[in-house]
CSV table of C-alpha atoms and ligand atoms in Angstrom, one decimal:
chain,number,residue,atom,x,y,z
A,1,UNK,CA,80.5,94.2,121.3
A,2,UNK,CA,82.4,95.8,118.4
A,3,UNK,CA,84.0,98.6,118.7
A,4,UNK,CA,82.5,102.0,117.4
A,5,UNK,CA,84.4,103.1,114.5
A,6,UNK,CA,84.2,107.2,113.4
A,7,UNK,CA,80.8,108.7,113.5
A,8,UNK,CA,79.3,107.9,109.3
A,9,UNK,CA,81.6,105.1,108.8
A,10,UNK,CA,79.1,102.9,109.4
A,11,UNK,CA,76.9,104.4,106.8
A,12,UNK,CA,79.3,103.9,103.8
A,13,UNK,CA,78.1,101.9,101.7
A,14,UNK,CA,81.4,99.6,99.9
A,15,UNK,CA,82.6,100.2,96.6
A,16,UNK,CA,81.2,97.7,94.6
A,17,UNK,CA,84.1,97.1,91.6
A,18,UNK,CA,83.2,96.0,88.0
A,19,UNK,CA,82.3,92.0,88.4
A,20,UNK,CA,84.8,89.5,86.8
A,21,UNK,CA,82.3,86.8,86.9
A,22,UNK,CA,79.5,85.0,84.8
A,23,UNK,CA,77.9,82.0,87.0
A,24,UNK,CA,78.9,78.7,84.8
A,25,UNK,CA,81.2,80.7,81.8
A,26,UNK,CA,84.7,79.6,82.4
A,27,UNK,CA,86.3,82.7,80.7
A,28,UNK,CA,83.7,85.6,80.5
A,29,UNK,CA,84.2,89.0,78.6
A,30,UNK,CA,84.7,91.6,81.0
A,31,UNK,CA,84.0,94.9,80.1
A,32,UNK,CA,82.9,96.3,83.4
A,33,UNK,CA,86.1,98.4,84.4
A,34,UNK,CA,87.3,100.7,81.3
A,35,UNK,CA,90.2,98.7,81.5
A,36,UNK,CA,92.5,99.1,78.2
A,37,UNK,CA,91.4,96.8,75.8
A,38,UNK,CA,94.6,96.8,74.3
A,39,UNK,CA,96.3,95.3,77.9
A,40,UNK,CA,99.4,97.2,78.5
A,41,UNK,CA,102.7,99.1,76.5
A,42,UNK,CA,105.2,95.4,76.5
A,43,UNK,CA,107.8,97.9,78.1
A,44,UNK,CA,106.0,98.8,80.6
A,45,UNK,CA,105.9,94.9,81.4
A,46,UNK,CA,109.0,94.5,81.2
A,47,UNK,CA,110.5,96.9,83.6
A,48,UNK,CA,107.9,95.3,86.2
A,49,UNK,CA,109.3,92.2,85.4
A,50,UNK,CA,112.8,93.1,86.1
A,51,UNK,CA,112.0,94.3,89.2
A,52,UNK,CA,111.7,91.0,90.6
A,53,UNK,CA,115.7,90.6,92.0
A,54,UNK,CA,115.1,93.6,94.1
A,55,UNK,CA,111.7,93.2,95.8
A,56,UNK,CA,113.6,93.0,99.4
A,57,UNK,CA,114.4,97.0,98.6
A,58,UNK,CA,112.2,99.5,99.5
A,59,UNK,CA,111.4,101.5,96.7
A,60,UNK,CA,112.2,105.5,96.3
A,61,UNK,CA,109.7,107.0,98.6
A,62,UNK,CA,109.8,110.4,96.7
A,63,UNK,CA,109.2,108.2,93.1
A,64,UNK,CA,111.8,110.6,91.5
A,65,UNK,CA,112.3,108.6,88.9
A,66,UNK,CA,108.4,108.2,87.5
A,67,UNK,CA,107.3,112.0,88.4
A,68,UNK,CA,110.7,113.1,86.2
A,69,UNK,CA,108.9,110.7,83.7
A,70,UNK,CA,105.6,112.0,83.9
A,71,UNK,CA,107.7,116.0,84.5
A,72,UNK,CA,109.2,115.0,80.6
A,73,UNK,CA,106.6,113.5,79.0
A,74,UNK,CA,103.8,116.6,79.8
A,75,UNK,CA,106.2,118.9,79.9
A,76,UNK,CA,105.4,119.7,83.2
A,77,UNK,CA,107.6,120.5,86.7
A,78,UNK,CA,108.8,117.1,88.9
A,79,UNK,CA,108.2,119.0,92.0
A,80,UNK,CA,104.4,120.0,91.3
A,81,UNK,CA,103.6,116.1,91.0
A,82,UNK,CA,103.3,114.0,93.4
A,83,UNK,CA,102.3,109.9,92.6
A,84,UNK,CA,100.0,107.8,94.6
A,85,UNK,CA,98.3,104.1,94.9
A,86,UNK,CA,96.0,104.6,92.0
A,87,UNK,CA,94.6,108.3,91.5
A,88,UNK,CA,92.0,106.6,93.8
A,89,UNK,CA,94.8,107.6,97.0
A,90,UNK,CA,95.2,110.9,95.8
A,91,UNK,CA,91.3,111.6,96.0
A,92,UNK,CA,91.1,109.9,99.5
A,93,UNK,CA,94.5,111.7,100.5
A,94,UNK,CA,92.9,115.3,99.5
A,95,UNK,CA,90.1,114.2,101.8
A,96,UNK,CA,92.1,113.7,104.4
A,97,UNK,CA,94.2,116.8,104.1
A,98,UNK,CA,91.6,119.2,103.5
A,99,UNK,CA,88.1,118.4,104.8
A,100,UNK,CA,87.2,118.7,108.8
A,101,UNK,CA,83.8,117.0,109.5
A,102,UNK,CA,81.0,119.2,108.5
A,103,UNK,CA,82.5,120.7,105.8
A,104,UNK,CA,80.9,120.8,102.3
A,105,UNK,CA,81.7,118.7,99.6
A,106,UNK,CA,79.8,118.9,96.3
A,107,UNK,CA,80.0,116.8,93.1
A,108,UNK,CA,78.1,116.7,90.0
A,109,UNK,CA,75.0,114.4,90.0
A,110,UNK,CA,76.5,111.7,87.9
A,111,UNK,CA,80.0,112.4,89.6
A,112,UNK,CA,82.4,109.3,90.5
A,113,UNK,CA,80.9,107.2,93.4
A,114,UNK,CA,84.6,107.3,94.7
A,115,UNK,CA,83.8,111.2,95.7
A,116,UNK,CA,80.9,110.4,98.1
A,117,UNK,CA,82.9,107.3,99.7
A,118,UNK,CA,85.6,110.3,100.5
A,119,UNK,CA,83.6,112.8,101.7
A,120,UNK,CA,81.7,110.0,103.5
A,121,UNK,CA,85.0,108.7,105.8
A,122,UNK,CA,85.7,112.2,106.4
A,123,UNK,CA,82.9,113.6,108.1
A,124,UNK,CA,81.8,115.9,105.3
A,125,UNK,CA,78.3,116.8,104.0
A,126,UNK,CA,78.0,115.4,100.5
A,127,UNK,CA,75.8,117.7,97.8
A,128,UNK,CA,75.3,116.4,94.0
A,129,UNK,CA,74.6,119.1,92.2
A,130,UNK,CA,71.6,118.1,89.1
A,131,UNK,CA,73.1,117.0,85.8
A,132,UNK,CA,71.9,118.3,82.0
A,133,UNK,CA,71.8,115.8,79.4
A,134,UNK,CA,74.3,113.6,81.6
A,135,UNK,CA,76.5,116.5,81.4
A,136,UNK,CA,77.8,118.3,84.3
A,137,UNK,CA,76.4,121.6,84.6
A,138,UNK,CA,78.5,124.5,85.5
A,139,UNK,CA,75.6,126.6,87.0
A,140,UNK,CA,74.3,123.7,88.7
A,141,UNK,CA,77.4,122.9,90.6
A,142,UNK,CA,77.8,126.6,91.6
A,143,UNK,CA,74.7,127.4,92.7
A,144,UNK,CA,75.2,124.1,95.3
A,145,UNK,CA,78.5,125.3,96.2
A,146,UNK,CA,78.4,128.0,98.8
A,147,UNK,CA,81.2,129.2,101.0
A,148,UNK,CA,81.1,126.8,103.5
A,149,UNK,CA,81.9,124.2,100.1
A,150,UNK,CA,85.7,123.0,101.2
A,151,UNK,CA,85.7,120.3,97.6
A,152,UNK,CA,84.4,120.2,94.7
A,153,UNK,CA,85.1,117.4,92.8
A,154,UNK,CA,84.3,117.3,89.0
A,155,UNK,CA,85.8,113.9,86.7
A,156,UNK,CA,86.2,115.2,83.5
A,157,UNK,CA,85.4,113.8,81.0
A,158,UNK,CA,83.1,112.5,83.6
A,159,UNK,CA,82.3,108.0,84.8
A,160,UNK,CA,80.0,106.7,84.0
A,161,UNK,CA,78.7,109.1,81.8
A,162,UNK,CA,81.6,109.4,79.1
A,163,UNK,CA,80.8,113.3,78.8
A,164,UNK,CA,82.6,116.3,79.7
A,165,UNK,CA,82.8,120.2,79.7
A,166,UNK,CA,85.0,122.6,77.9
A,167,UNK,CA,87.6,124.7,79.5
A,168,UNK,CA,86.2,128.0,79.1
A,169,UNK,CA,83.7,125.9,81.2
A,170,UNK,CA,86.0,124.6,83.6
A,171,UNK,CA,87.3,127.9,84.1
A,172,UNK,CA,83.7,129.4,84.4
A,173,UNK,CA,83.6,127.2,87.4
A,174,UNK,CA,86.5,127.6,89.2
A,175,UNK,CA,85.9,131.8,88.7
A,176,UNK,CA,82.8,131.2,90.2
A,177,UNK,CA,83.6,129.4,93.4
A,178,UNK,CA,85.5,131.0,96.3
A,179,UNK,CA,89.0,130.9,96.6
A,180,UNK,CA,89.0,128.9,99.7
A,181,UNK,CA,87.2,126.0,97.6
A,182,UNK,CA,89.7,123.3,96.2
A,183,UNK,CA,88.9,122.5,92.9
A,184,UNK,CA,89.8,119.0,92.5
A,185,UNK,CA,89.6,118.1,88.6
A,186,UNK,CA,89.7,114.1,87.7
A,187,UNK,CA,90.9,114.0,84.6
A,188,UNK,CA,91.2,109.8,84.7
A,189,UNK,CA,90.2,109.8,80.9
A,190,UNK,CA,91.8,113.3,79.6
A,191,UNK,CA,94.4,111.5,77.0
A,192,UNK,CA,91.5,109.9,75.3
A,193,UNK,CA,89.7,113.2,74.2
A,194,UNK,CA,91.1,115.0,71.3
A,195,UNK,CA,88.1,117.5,71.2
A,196,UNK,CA,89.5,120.7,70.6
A,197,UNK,CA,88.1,122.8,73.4
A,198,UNK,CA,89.0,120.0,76.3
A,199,UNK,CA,92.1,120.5,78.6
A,200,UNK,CA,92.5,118.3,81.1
A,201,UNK,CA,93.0,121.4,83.5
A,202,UNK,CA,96.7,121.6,84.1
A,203,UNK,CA,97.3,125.0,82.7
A,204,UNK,CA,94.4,125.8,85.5
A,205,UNK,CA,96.2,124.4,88.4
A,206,UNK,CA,99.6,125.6,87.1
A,207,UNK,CA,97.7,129.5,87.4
A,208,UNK,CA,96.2,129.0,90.6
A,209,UNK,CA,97.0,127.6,93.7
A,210,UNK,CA,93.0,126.5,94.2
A,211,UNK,CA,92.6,123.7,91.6
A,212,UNK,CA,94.7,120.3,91.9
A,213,UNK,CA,94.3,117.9,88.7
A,214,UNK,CA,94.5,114.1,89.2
A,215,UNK,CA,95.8,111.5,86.3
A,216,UNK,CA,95.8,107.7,86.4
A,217,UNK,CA,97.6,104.9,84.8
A,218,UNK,CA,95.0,102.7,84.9
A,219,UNK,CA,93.0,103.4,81.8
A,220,UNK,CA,95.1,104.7,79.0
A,221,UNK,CA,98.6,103.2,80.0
A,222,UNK,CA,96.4,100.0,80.7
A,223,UNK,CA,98.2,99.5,84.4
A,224,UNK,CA,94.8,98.9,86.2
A,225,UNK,CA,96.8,96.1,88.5
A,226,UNK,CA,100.0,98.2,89.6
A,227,UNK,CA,97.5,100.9,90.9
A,228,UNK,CA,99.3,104.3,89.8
A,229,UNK,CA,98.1,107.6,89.6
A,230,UNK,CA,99.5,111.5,90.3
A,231,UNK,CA,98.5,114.8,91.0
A,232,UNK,CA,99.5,117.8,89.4
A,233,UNK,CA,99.3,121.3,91.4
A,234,UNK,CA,100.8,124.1,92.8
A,235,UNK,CA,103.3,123.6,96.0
A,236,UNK,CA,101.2,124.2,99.3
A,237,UNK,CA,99.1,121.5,97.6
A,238,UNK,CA,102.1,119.1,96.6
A,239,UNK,CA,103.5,119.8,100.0
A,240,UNK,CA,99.8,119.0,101.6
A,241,UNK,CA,99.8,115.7,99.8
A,242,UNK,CA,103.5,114.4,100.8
A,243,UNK,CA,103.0,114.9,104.5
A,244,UNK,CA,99.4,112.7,104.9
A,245,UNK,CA,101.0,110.0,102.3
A,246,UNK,CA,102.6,106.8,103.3
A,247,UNK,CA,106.2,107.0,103.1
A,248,UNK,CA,106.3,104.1,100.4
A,249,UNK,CA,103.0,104.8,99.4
A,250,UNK,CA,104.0,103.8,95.4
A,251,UNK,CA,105.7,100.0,95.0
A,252,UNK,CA,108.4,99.6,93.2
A,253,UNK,CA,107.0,97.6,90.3
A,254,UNK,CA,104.3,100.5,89.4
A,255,UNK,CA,107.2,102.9,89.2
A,256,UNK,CA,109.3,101.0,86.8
A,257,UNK,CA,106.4,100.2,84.7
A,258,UNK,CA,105.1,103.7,85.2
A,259,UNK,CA,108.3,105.3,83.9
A,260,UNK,CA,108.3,103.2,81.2
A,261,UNK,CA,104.7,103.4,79.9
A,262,UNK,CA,104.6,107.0,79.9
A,263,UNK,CA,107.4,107.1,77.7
A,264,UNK,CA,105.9,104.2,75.3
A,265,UNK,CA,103.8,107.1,73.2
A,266,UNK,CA,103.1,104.9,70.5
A,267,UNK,CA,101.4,102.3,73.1
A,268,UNK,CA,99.2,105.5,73.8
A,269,UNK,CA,98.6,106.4,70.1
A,270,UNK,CA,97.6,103.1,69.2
A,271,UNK,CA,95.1,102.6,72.3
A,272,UNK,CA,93.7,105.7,71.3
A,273,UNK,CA,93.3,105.2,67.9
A,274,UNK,CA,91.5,101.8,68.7
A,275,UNK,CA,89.2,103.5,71.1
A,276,UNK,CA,88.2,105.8,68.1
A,277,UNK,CA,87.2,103.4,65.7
A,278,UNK,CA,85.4,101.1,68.5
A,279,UNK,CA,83.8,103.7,70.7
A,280,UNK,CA,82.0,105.1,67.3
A,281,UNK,CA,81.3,101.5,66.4
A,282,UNK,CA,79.4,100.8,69.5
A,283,UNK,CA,78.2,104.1,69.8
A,284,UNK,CA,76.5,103.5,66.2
A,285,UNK,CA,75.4,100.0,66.2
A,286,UNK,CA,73.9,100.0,69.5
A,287,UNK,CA,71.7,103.3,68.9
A,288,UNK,CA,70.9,101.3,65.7
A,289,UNK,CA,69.3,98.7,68.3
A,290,UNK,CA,67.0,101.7,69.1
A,291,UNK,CA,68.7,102.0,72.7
A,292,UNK,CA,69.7,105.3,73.5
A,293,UNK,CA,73.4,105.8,74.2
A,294,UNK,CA,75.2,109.1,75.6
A,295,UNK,CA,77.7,110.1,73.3
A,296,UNK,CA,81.3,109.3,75.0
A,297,UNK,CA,84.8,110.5,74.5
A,298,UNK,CA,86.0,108.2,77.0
A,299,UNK,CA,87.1,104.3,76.7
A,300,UNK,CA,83.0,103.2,77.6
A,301,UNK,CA,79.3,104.0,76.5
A,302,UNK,CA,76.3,104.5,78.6
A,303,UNK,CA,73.3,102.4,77.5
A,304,UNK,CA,69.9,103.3,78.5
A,305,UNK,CA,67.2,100.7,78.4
A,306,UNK,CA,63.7,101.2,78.2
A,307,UNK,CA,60.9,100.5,81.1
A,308,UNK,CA,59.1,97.8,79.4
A,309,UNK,CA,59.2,94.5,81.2
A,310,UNK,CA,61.3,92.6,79.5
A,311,UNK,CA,63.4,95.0,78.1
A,312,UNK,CA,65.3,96.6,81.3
A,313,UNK,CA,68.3,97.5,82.0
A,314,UNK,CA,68.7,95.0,84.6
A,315,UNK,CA,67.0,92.0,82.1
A,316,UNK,CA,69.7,93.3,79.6
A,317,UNK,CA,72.3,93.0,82.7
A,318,UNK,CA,71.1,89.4,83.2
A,319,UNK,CA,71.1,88.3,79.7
A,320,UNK,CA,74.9,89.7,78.7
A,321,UNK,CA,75.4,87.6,81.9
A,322,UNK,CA,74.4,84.4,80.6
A,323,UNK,CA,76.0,84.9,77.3
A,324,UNK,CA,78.9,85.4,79.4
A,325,UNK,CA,79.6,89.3,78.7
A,326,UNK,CA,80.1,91.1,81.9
A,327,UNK,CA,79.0,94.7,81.7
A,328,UNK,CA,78.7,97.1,84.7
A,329,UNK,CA,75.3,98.3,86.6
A,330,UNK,CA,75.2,101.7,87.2
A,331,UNK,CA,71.9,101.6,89.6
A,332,UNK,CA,74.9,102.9,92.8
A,333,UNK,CA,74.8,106.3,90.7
A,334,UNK,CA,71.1,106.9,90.3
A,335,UNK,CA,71.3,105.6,87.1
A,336,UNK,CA,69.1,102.0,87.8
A,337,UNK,CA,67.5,102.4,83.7
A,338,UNK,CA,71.0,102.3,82.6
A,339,UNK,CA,74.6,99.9,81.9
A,340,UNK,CA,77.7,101.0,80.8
A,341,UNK,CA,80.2,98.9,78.5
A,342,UNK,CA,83.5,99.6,78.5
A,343,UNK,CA,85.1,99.4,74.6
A,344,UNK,CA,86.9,95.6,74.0
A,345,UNK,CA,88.8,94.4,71.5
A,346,UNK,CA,87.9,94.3,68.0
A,347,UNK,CA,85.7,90.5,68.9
A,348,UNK,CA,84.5,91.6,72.2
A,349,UNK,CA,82.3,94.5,70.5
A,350,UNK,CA,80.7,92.8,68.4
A,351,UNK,CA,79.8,89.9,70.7
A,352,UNK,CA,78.7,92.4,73.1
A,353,UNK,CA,76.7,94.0,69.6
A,354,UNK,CA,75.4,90.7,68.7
A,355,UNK,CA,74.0,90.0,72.1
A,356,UNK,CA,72.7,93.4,72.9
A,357,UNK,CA,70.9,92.6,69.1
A,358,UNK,CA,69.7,89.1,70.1
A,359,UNK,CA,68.4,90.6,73.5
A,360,UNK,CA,66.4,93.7,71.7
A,361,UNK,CA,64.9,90.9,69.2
A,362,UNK,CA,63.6,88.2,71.8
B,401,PLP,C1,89.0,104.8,86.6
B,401,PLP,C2,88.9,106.1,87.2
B,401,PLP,C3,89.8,106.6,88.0
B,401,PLP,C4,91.1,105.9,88.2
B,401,PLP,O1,91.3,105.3,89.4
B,401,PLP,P1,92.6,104.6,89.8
B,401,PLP,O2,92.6,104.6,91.2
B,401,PLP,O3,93.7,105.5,89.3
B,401,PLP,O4,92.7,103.3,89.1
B,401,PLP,C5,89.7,107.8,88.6
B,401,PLP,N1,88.6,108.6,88.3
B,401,PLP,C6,87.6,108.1,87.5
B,401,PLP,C7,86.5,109.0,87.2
B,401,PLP,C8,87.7,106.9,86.9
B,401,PLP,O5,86.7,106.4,86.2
């Protein structure tokens, strides 16, 4: 007889990542995981390449050398930052830190799936609070909140939706919750928005020792594979995190690479600037399909497809398939109606246009 794992483990349901494959298509299109379409900074290669004479060596548990990086490049403090195994540790790590089983853990309705698999491991009771438009909704998310709420966990700009909320919004929030309430912001796509009244949230958590911001490497610095994130907060937060961390907990490879892609700005600049043109692009020519798509300022576009038979979301799904263009299903977020593409390159997007346009016709 197996043996009983934690009470709720059982009832997790995996994380299902973005497919790589297209039954019979040797080299698919895979636009499934907002991965950078742009690959990686050629620096930030390098340095993982010249790690190879010294994989027998531990790496620096404390990654000095990247959070000094990351300390100069966002003008930020080394010792408020602390790195992890993707920003996807740092979320599990703040579950395990901070919720007891039982405690409340609420999310926005369209939240990251990663936020219910946390709560989930740790005991907690997960509450999504109901969305607006696919847009978080401040009011929403506090009247669900009540003092017995331990997380709240808010992406912004939000996956899969590709929206987000202002600051004066963010801060709404966070004024409206108690104090003992961690805020946890997951701001995985913040360096792609250039709206003017987005902040990722660090100013927030530099103010107040309730709100910890998380960052990744894996979408703008295009370092999916190295699996490199951090979190920026106040000490008692920072000091949280290092003690349930592994000792080693980032390899040696992500922090060369790290160091040196957060320094490559004009890697950054240029993904950016291709996500602008192509984001608009796909924004424009699929609503031009007459399929309604929510307006993103992230690296991928939510489709919606229609009920007709025929026509669905999961039809749509099937044929990119077979044309060998992998999008992802978002049915695991209550979104069954809907897919999202991630922005390609320059080819991709308009294969994925063409097909999407072929699909609508037939
Ligand atoms: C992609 C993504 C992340 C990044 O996860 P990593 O573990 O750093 O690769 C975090 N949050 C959201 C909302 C994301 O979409």
């Amino acid at each position: 007889m197996a043996i009983d794992p934690r009470a709720g483990i059982l009832d997790i349901r995996p994380y299902k990542p973005g497919s790589s494959e297209a039954p019979g298509i040797a080299e698919p299109i895979k636009l499934s995981s907002n991965e950078n379409a742009l690959g990686c900074s050629d620096k930030a290669a390098e340095a993982m390449k010249a790690t190879a004479p010294r994989l027998h060596l531990y790496p620096d548990g404390g990654a000095t050398k990247l959070r000094e990086a990351i300390a100069k490049a966002e003008g930020l403090e080394a010792e408020n930052i602390v790195c992890g195994t993707g920003s996807d540790e740092l979320l599990q790590l703040l579950g395990r830190a901070y919720l007891n089983p039982g405690d409340k853990v609420v999310q926005s309705q369209y939240g990251f799936l990663v936020y219910r698999l946390v709560a989930m491991q740790c005991g907690a009771e997960f509450v999504s609070a109901p969305e607006r438009d696919y847009r978080s909704d401040v009011d929403a998310i506090l009247e669900a909140a009540g003092d017995d709420t331990k997380i709240v966990f808010l992406a912004n700009p939000n996956n899969p939706t590709g929206t987000y909320i202002p600051a004066d919004e963010v801060r709404r929030l966070r004024d409206g919750l108690p104090t003992s309430t961690l805020l946890v912001l997951d701001a995985a796509y913040a360096e792609f928005v250039h709206n003017p009244d987005y902040e990722a949230g660090i100013e927030l958590a530099r103010e107040r020792d309730d709100v910890v911001v998380t960052r990744t490497f894996s979408k703008i610095h295009g370092l999916a594979a190295l699996r490199l994130g951090w979190a920026y907060a106040q000490k008692p937060i920072i000091d949280v995190l290092h003690r349930v961390r592994g000792p080693f907990n980032v390899n040696m490879a992500a922090i060369e690479a790290g160091t040196a892609a957060i320094q490559d700005r004009d890697f950054m600049q240029r993904s950016v600037a291709h996500n602008d043109e192509w984001v608009a692009y796909l924004r424009q020519q699929i609503g031009g399909l007459g399929l309604e798509v929510t307006p993103s300022v992230c690296n991928f576009v939510l489709i919606h497809f229609p009920d007709t038979p025929g026509k669905t979301a999961a039809d749509a799904d099937a044929y990119l398939t077979s044309k060998g263009l992998i999008i992802r299903g978002v049915e695991p977020y209550g979104l069954p109606n809907a897919l999202r593409a991630t922005v390609g390159t320059e080819s991709q997007n308009r294969q994925l246009v063409e097909a999407l346009a072929d699909f609508m016709r037939a």
